[in-house]
XYZ file of C-alpha atoms in Angstrom:
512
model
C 29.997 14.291 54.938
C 32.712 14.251 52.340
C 31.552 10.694 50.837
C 28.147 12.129 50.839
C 29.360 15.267 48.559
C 30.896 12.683 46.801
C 28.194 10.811 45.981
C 26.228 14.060 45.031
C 28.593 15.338 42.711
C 28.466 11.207 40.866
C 24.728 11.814 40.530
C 25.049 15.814 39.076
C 27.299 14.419 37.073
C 25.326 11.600 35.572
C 22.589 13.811 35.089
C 24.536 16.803 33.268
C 26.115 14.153 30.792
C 22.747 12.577 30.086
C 22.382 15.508 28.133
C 24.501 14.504 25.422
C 24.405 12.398 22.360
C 26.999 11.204 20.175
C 26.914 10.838 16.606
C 25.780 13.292 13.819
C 22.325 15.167 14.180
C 19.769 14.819 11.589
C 19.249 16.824 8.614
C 17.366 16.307 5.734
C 19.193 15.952 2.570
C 18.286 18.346 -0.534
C 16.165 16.432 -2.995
C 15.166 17.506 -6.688
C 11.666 19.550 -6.542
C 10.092 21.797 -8.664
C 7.559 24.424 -7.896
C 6.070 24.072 -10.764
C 5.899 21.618 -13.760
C 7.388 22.087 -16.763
C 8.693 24.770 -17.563
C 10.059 26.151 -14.310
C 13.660 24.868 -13.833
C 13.778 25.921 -10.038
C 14.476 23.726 -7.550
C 13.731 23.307 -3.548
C 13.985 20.684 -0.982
C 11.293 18.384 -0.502
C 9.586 18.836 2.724
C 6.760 15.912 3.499
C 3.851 16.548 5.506
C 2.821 13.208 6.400
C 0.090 14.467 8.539
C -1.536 16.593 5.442
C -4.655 15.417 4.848
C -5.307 13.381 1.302
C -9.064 14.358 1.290
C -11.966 12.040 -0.221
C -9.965 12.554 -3.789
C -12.585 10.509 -5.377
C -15.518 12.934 -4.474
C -14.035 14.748 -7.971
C -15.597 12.413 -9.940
C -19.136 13.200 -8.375
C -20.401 9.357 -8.521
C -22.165 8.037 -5.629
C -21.427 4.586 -6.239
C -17.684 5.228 -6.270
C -18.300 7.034 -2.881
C -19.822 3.938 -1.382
C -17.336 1.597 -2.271
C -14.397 4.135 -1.746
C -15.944 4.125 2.531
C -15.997 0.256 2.394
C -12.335 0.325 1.385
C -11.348 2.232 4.385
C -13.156 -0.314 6.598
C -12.388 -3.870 5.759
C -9.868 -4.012 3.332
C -7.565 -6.511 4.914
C -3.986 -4.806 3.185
C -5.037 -1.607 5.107
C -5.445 -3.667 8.375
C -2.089 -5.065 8.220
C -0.858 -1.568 8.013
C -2.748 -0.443 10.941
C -1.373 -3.444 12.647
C 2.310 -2.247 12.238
C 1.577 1.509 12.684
C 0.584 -0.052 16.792
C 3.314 -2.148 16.905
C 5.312 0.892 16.145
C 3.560 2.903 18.820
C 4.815 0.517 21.190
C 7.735 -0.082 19.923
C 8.286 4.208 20.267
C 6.549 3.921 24.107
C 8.971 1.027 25.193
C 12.331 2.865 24.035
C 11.088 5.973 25.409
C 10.393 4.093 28.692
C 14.054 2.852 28.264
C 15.098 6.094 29.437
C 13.959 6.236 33.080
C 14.563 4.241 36.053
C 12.401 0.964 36.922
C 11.946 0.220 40.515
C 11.425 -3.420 41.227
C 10.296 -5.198 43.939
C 11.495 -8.554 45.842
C 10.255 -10.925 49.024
C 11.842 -14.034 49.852
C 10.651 -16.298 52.594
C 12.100 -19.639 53.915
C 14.268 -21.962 56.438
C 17.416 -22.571 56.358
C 19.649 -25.549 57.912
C 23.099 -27.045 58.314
C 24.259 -30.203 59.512
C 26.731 -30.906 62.335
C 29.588 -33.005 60.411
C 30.719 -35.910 62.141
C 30.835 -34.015 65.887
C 28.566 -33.696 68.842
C 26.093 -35.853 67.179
C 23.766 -36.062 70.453
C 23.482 -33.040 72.236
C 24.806 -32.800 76.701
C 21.494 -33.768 77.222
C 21.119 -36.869 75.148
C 18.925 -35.378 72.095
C 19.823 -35.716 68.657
C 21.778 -32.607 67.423
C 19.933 -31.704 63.998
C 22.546 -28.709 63.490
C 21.856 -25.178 62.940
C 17.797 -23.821 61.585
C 17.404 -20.588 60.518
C 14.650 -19.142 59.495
C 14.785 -15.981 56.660
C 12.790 -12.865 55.805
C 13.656 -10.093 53.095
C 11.549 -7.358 51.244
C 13.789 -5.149 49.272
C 13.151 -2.540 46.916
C 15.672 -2.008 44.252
C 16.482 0.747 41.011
C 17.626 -0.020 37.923
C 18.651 3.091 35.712
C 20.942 4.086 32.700
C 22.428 7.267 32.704
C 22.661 7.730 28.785
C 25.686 9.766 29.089
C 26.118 9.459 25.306
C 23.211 9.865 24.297
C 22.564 6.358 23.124
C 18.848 5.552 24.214
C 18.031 8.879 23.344
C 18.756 8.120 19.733
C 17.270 4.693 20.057
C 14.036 6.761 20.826
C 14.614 9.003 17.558
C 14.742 6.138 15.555
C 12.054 4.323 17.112
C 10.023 7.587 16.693
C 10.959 8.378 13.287
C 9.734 4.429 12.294
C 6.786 5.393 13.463
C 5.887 8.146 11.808
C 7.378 6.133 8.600
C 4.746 3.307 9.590
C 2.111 5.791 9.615
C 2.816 7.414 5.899
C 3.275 3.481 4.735
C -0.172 3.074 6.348
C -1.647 6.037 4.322
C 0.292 5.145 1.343
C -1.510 1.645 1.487
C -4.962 3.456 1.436
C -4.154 5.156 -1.328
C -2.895 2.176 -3.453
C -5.997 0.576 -2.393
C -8.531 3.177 -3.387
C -6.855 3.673 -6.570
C -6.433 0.299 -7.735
C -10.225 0.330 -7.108
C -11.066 3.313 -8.719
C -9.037 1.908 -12.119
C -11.154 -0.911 -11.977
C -14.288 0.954 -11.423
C -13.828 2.948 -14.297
C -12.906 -0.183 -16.085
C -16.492 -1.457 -15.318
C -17.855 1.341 -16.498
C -16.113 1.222 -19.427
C -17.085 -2.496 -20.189
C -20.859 -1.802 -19.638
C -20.546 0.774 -22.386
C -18.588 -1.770 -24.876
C -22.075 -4.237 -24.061
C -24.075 -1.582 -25.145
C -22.330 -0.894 -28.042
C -22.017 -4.951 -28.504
C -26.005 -5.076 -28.278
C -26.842 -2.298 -30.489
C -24.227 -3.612 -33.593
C -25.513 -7.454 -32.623
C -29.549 -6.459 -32.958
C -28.077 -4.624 -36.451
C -26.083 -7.562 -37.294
C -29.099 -9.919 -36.929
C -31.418 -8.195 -38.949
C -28.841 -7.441 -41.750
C -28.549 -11.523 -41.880
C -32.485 -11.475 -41.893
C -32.838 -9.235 -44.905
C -30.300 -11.168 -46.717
C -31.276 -14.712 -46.292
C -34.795 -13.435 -47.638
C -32.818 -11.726 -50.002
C -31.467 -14.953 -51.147
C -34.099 -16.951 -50.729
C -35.594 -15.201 -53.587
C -32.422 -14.782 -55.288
C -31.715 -11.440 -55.280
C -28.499 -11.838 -53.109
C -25.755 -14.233 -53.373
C -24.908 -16.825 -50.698
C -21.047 -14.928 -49.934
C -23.234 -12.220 -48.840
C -25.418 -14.295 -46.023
C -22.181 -15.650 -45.019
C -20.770 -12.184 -44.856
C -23.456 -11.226 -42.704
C -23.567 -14.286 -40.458
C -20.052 -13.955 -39.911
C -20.505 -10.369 -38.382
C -23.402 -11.178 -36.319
C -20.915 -13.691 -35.105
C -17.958 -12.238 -34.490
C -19.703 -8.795 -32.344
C -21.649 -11.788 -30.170
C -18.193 -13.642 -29.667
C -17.137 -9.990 -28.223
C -20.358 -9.372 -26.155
C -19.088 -12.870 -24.419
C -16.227 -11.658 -24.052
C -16.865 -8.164 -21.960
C -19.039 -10.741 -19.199
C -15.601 -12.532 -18.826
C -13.672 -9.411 -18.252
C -16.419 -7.948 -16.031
C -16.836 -10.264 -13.898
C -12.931 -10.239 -13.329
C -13.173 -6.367 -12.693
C -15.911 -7.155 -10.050
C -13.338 -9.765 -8.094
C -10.799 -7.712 -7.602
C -13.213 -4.657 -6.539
C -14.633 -7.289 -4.001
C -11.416 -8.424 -3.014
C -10.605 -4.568 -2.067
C -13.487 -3.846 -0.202
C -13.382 -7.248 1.954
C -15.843 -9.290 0.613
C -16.236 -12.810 -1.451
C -16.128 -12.360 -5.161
C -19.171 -14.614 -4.898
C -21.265 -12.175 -2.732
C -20.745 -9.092 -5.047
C -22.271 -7.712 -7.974
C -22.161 -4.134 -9.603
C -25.017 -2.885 -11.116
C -24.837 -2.448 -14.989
C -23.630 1.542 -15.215
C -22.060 2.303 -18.446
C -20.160 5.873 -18.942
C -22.493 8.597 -20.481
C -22.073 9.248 -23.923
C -18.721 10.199 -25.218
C -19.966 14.059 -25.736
C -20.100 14.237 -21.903
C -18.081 12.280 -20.318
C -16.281 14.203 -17.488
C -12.352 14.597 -16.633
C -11.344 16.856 -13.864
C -9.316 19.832 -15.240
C -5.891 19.725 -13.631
C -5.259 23.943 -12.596
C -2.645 25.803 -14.869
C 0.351 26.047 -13.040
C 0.376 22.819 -10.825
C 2.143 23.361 -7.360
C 4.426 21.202 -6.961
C 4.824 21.442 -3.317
C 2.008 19.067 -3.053
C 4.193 16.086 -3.367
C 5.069 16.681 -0.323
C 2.063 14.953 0.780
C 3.161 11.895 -1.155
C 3.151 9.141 1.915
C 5.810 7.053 -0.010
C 7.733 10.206 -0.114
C 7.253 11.154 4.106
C 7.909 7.332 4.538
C 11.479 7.684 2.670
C 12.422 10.980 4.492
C 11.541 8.801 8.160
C 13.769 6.221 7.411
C 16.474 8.652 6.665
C 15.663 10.321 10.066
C 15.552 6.539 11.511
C 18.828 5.287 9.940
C 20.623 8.452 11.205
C 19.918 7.644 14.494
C 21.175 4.170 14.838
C 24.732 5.822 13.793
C 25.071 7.732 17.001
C 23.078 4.753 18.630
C 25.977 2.710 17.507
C 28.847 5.368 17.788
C 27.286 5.123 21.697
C 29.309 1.885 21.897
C 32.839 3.220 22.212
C 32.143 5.403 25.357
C 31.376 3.882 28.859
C 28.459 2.917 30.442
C 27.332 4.981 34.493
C 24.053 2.794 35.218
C 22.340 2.014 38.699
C 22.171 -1.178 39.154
C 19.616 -3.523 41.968
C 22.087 -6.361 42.000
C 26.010 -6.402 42.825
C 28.107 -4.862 44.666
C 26.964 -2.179 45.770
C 23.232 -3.293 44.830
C 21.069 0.250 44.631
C 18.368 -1.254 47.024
C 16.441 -0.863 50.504
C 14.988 -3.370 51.829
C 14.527 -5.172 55.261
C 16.135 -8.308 56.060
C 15.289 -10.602 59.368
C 14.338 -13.996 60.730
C 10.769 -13.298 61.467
C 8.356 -10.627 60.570
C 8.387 -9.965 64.609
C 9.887 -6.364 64.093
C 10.907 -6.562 60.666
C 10.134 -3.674 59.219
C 12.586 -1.522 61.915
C 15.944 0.170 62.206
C 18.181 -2.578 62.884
C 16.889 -4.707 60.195
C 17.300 -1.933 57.537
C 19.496 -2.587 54.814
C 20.158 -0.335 51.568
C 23.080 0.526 49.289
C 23.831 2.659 46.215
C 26.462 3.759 44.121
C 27.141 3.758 39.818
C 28.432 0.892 37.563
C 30.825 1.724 35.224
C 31.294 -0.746 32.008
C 33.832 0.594 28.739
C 34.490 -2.348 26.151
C 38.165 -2.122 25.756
C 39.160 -4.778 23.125
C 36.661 -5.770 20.026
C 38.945 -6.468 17.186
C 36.576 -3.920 15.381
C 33.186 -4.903 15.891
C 32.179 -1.453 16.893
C 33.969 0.237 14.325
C 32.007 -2.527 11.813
C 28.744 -1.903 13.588
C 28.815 2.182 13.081
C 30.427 1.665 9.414
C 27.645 -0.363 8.453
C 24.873 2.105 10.296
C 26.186 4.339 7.704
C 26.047 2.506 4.857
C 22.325 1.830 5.879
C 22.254 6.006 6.533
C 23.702 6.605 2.672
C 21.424 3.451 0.979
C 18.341 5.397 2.586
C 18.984 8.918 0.965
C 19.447 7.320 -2.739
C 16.384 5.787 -1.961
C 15.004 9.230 -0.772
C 15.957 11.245 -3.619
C 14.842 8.204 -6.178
C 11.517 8.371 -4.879
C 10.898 12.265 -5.189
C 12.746 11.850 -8.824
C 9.587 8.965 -9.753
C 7.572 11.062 -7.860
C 7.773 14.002 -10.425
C 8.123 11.369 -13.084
C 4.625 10.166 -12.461
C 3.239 13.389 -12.620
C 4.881 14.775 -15.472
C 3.724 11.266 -17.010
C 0.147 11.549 -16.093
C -0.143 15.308 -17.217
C 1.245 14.498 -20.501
C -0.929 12.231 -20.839
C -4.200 13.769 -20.411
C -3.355 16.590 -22.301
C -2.396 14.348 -24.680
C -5.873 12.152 -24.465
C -8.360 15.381 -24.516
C -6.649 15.880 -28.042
C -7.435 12.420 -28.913
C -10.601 12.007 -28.056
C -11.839 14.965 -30.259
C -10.313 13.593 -33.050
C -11.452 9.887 -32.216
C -15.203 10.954 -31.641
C -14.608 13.271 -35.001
C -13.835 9.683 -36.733
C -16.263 7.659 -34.876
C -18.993 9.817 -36.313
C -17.408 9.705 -39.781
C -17.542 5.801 -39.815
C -20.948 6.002 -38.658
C -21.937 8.224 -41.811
C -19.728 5.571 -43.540
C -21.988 2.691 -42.906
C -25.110 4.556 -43.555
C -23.927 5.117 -47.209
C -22.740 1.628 -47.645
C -25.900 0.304 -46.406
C -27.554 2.276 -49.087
C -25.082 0.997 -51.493
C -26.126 -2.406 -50.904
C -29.705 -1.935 -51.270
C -29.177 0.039 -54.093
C -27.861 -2.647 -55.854
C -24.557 -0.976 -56.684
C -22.643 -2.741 -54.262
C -21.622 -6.260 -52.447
C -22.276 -6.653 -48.809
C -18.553 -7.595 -48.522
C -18.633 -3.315 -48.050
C -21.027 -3.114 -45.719
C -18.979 -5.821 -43.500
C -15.939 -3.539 -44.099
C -17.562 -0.152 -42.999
C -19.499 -1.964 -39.623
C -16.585 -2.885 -39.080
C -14.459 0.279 -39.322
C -17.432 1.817 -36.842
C -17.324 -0.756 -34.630
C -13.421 0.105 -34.098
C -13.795 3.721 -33.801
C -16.023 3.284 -31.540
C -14.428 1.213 -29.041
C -11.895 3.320 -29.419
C -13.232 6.006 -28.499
C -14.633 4.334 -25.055
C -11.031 3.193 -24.106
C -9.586 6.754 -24.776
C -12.742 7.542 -22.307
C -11.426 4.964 -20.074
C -7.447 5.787 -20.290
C -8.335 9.752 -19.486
C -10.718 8.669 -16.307
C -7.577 6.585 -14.731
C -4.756 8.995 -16.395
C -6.672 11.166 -13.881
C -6.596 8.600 -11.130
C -2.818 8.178 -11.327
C -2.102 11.386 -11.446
C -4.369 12.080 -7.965
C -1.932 8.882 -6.832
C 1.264 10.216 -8.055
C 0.140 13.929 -6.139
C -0.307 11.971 -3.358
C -4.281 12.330 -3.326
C -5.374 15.229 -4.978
C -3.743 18.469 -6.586
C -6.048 21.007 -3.790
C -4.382 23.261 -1.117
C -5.414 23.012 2.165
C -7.631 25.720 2.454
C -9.213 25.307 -1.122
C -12.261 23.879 -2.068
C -12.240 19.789 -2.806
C -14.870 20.987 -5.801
C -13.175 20.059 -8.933
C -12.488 22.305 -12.091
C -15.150 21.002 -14.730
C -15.977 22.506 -17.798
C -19.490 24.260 -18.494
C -20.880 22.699 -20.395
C -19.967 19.065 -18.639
C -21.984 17.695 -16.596
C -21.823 14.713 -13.685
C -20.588 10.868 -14.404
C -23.392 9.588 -12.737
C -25.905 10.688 -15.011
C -28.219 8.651 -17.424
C -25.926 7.723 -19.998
C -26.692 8.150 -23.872
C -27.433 5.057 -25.420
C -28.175 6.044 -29.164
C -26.358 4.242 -31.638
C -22.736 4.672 -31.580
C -23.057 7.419 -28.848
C -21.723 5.039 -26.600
C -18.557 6.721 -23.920
């Protein structure tokens, strides 16, 4: 009875210490974060939600087409795949240290004959047979457990980590997504951009080409010297050599948006959808006052804050190394086993041939020359290289944003003046024009002011272009959108705006 309390009190034992777990517990570092930005010096520690939803961000810009192609980015793109492939690998990787923790029962049969020879004695038998020595013959089925204790807590931080991976594979995952859909939302907009250039390009070409028309009859009569047909054929030229050059740069935009939503650049085309005209093109209005809690639901942000968690857990993982070992173990001495053991199955599985055994192992490490000590040191070097990268990331974090609202406040100013001197240089060429056929001067003006119009006006489509992804970036540096949970996804537009999808102007120079 008194080995038997004995071996009760081992197994309380083991159980109460499994409780424990060396090494420091994990707690997130302060971080730089502001509630608002600009001008609101307070600060707070980051907290990510990595399971926040990002929302279908893109819906702000109300354009169907973007929809569709936003839904086939979820889908095939092949980045995002690899992603998903890691976050499962994770989530086994989480399941099988978990696992770790409790005890695996195995199972073993052996079957077979056994003999020995006789030496060089009693070679033939009393009765004159050949002695062939002693045949056995062997059965065993055994069941046996296999089980670490944990005393110090070392699996159970191997599961923290392994846990805290995952979730870190998981924001990487969502952080991939977004990169995705924004890189394909820039070029989108870049397309969009590039169909309004071409209809700019057409209208100034079909102007171009009957300016030369006028003057070669011009000439041909006399009335107008040859430097001003060359003028003219030279800026008929040079808008055409542009026109050229907006196919080449489209059909690089379409690549790379086929490339993103898993198909051959050869197999895709984008229909020809230039931005509506300048006086309505469409930004979403960023809210006064900008929470800045929401990057918090920056995934490169959760994914920073996981590693922490993760590398703070391999420290006690590897602190775990200095303190012994209590497992159960189905081989030695004693193995932890039951089983049956006989010569034949006659009986077998009966009293007298039971066998069984248990009892702990106990392993301590007792000379290393510093390996352990090297191991845990360098656990916390990984531990302190993971919270500069932390706080580094929520510092570029508010970077971005601060970035990205500076500058679309700083492009809505620019556009109104840019559109103010697109229309000037418009009224520009209309009196030079009139100066020409007037007589009172040489077309060498006229090239000058087409000219000047031709650069406010592209102008003023880029600016169109840089506010469109100044507001992608900044949904990307927010982490997909600037809405609380709760709120609607609608955004803030002003009245008198309307959609992005709708029939764009194309009057002269009215182009985005």
């Amino acid at each position: 009875m008194n080995k038997n309390h004995l071996l009760i009190a081992i197994c309380a034992a083991m159980a109460a210490l499994s409780g424990c777990s060396v090494g420091p517990d994990y707690k997130r570092p302060d971080a730089p974060m502001t509630e608002t930005f600009k001008p609101t010096p307070d600060w707070k520690i980051a907290d990510p939600v990595d399971d926040a939803s990002k929302g279908e961000w893109w819906k702000i810009y109300r354009d169907p087409v973007l929809d569709g192609l936003m839904a086939e980015v979820a889908i095939n793109n092949q980045n995002v795949a690899i992603y998903v492939a890691r976050v499962r690998q994770a989530q086994a990787l989480a399941s099988g240290a978990n696992a770790a923790r409790y005890p695996s029962i195995g199972f073993a049969g052996q079957g077979g004959r056994t003999g020995s020879g006789t030496g060089t004695n009693n070679l033939v038998n009393p009765d004159g047979s050949i002695n062939d020595g002693q045949i056995n013959n062997m059965v065993n089925f055994q069941l046996g457990v296999n089980w670490d204790s944990d005393i110090w807590g070392k699996l159970r931080r191997n599961v923290e980590s392994k846990d805290a991976s995952l979730v870190a594979s998981v924001a990487d995952l969502e952080n991939a997504k977004l990169s995705m859909q924004v890189q394909l939302a820039q070029s989108y907009f870049t397309i969009r951009s590039l169909d309004s250039l071409k209809v700019l390009f057409e209208h100034t070409t079909k102007q171009n080409k009957r300016s030369v028309e006028i003057t070669r009859n011009a000439f041909e009569v006399g009335v107008k010297a040859r430097q001003d047909l060359i003028n003219a054929g030279m800026q008929y030229k040079s808008v055409e050599a542009q026109l050229i050059d907006v196919a080449k740069d489209r059909a690089a935009q379409e690549a790379i948006i086929a490339t993103l939503i898993g198909k051959p650049a050869s197999n895709f085309t984008l229909a020809f959808n230039p931005l509506p005209g300048r006086a309505n093109i469409t930004v979403p209005v960023v809210p006064a006052g900008l929470p800045a809690d929401l990057l918090e639901r920056r995934p490169d942000i959760a994914g920073a804050e996981r590693r922490m968690a993760m590398a703070n857990a391999q420290i006690g993982y590897q602190m775990a190394a200095f303190f012994p070992s209590l497992t159960l173990n189905s081989s030695g001495t004693p193995g932890n086993n039951i089983g049956f053991y006989g010569s034949n199955f006659n009986n077998l599985f009966t009293a007298p041939f039971l066998f069984w055994g248990i009892g702990p192992s106990l392993a301590l490490t007792l000379l290393d020359f510093g390996a352990r000590s090297a191991n845990v040191e360098q656990a916390r070097g990984v531990y302190d290289e993971n919270v500069a990268t932390y706080r580094q990331t929520v510092l570029t974090a508010l970077q971005e944003v601060e970035t990205q609202l500076a500058a679309l406040r700083v492009l809505e100013q620019e556009a109104s003046v840019q559109d103010e001197a697109a229309d000037l240089a418009e009224k520009g060429v209309a009196i030079a024009i009139n100066r020409y056929q007037a007589g009172i001067a040489g077309y060498t003006d006229v090239v000058v002011a087409v000219n000047q119009a031709l650069v406010n006006q592209q102008k003023s489509i880029q600016i169109a272009q840089q506010r469109l992804n100044a507001s992608v970036l900044l949904v990307k540096a927010l982490g997909g959108g600037w809405d609380k949970p709760g709120n609607s996804s609608t955004p803030q537009t002003n009245p008198q705006q309307s959609s992005q999808n709708q029939q764009p102007d194309q009057r002269p120079g009215r182009e985005g």
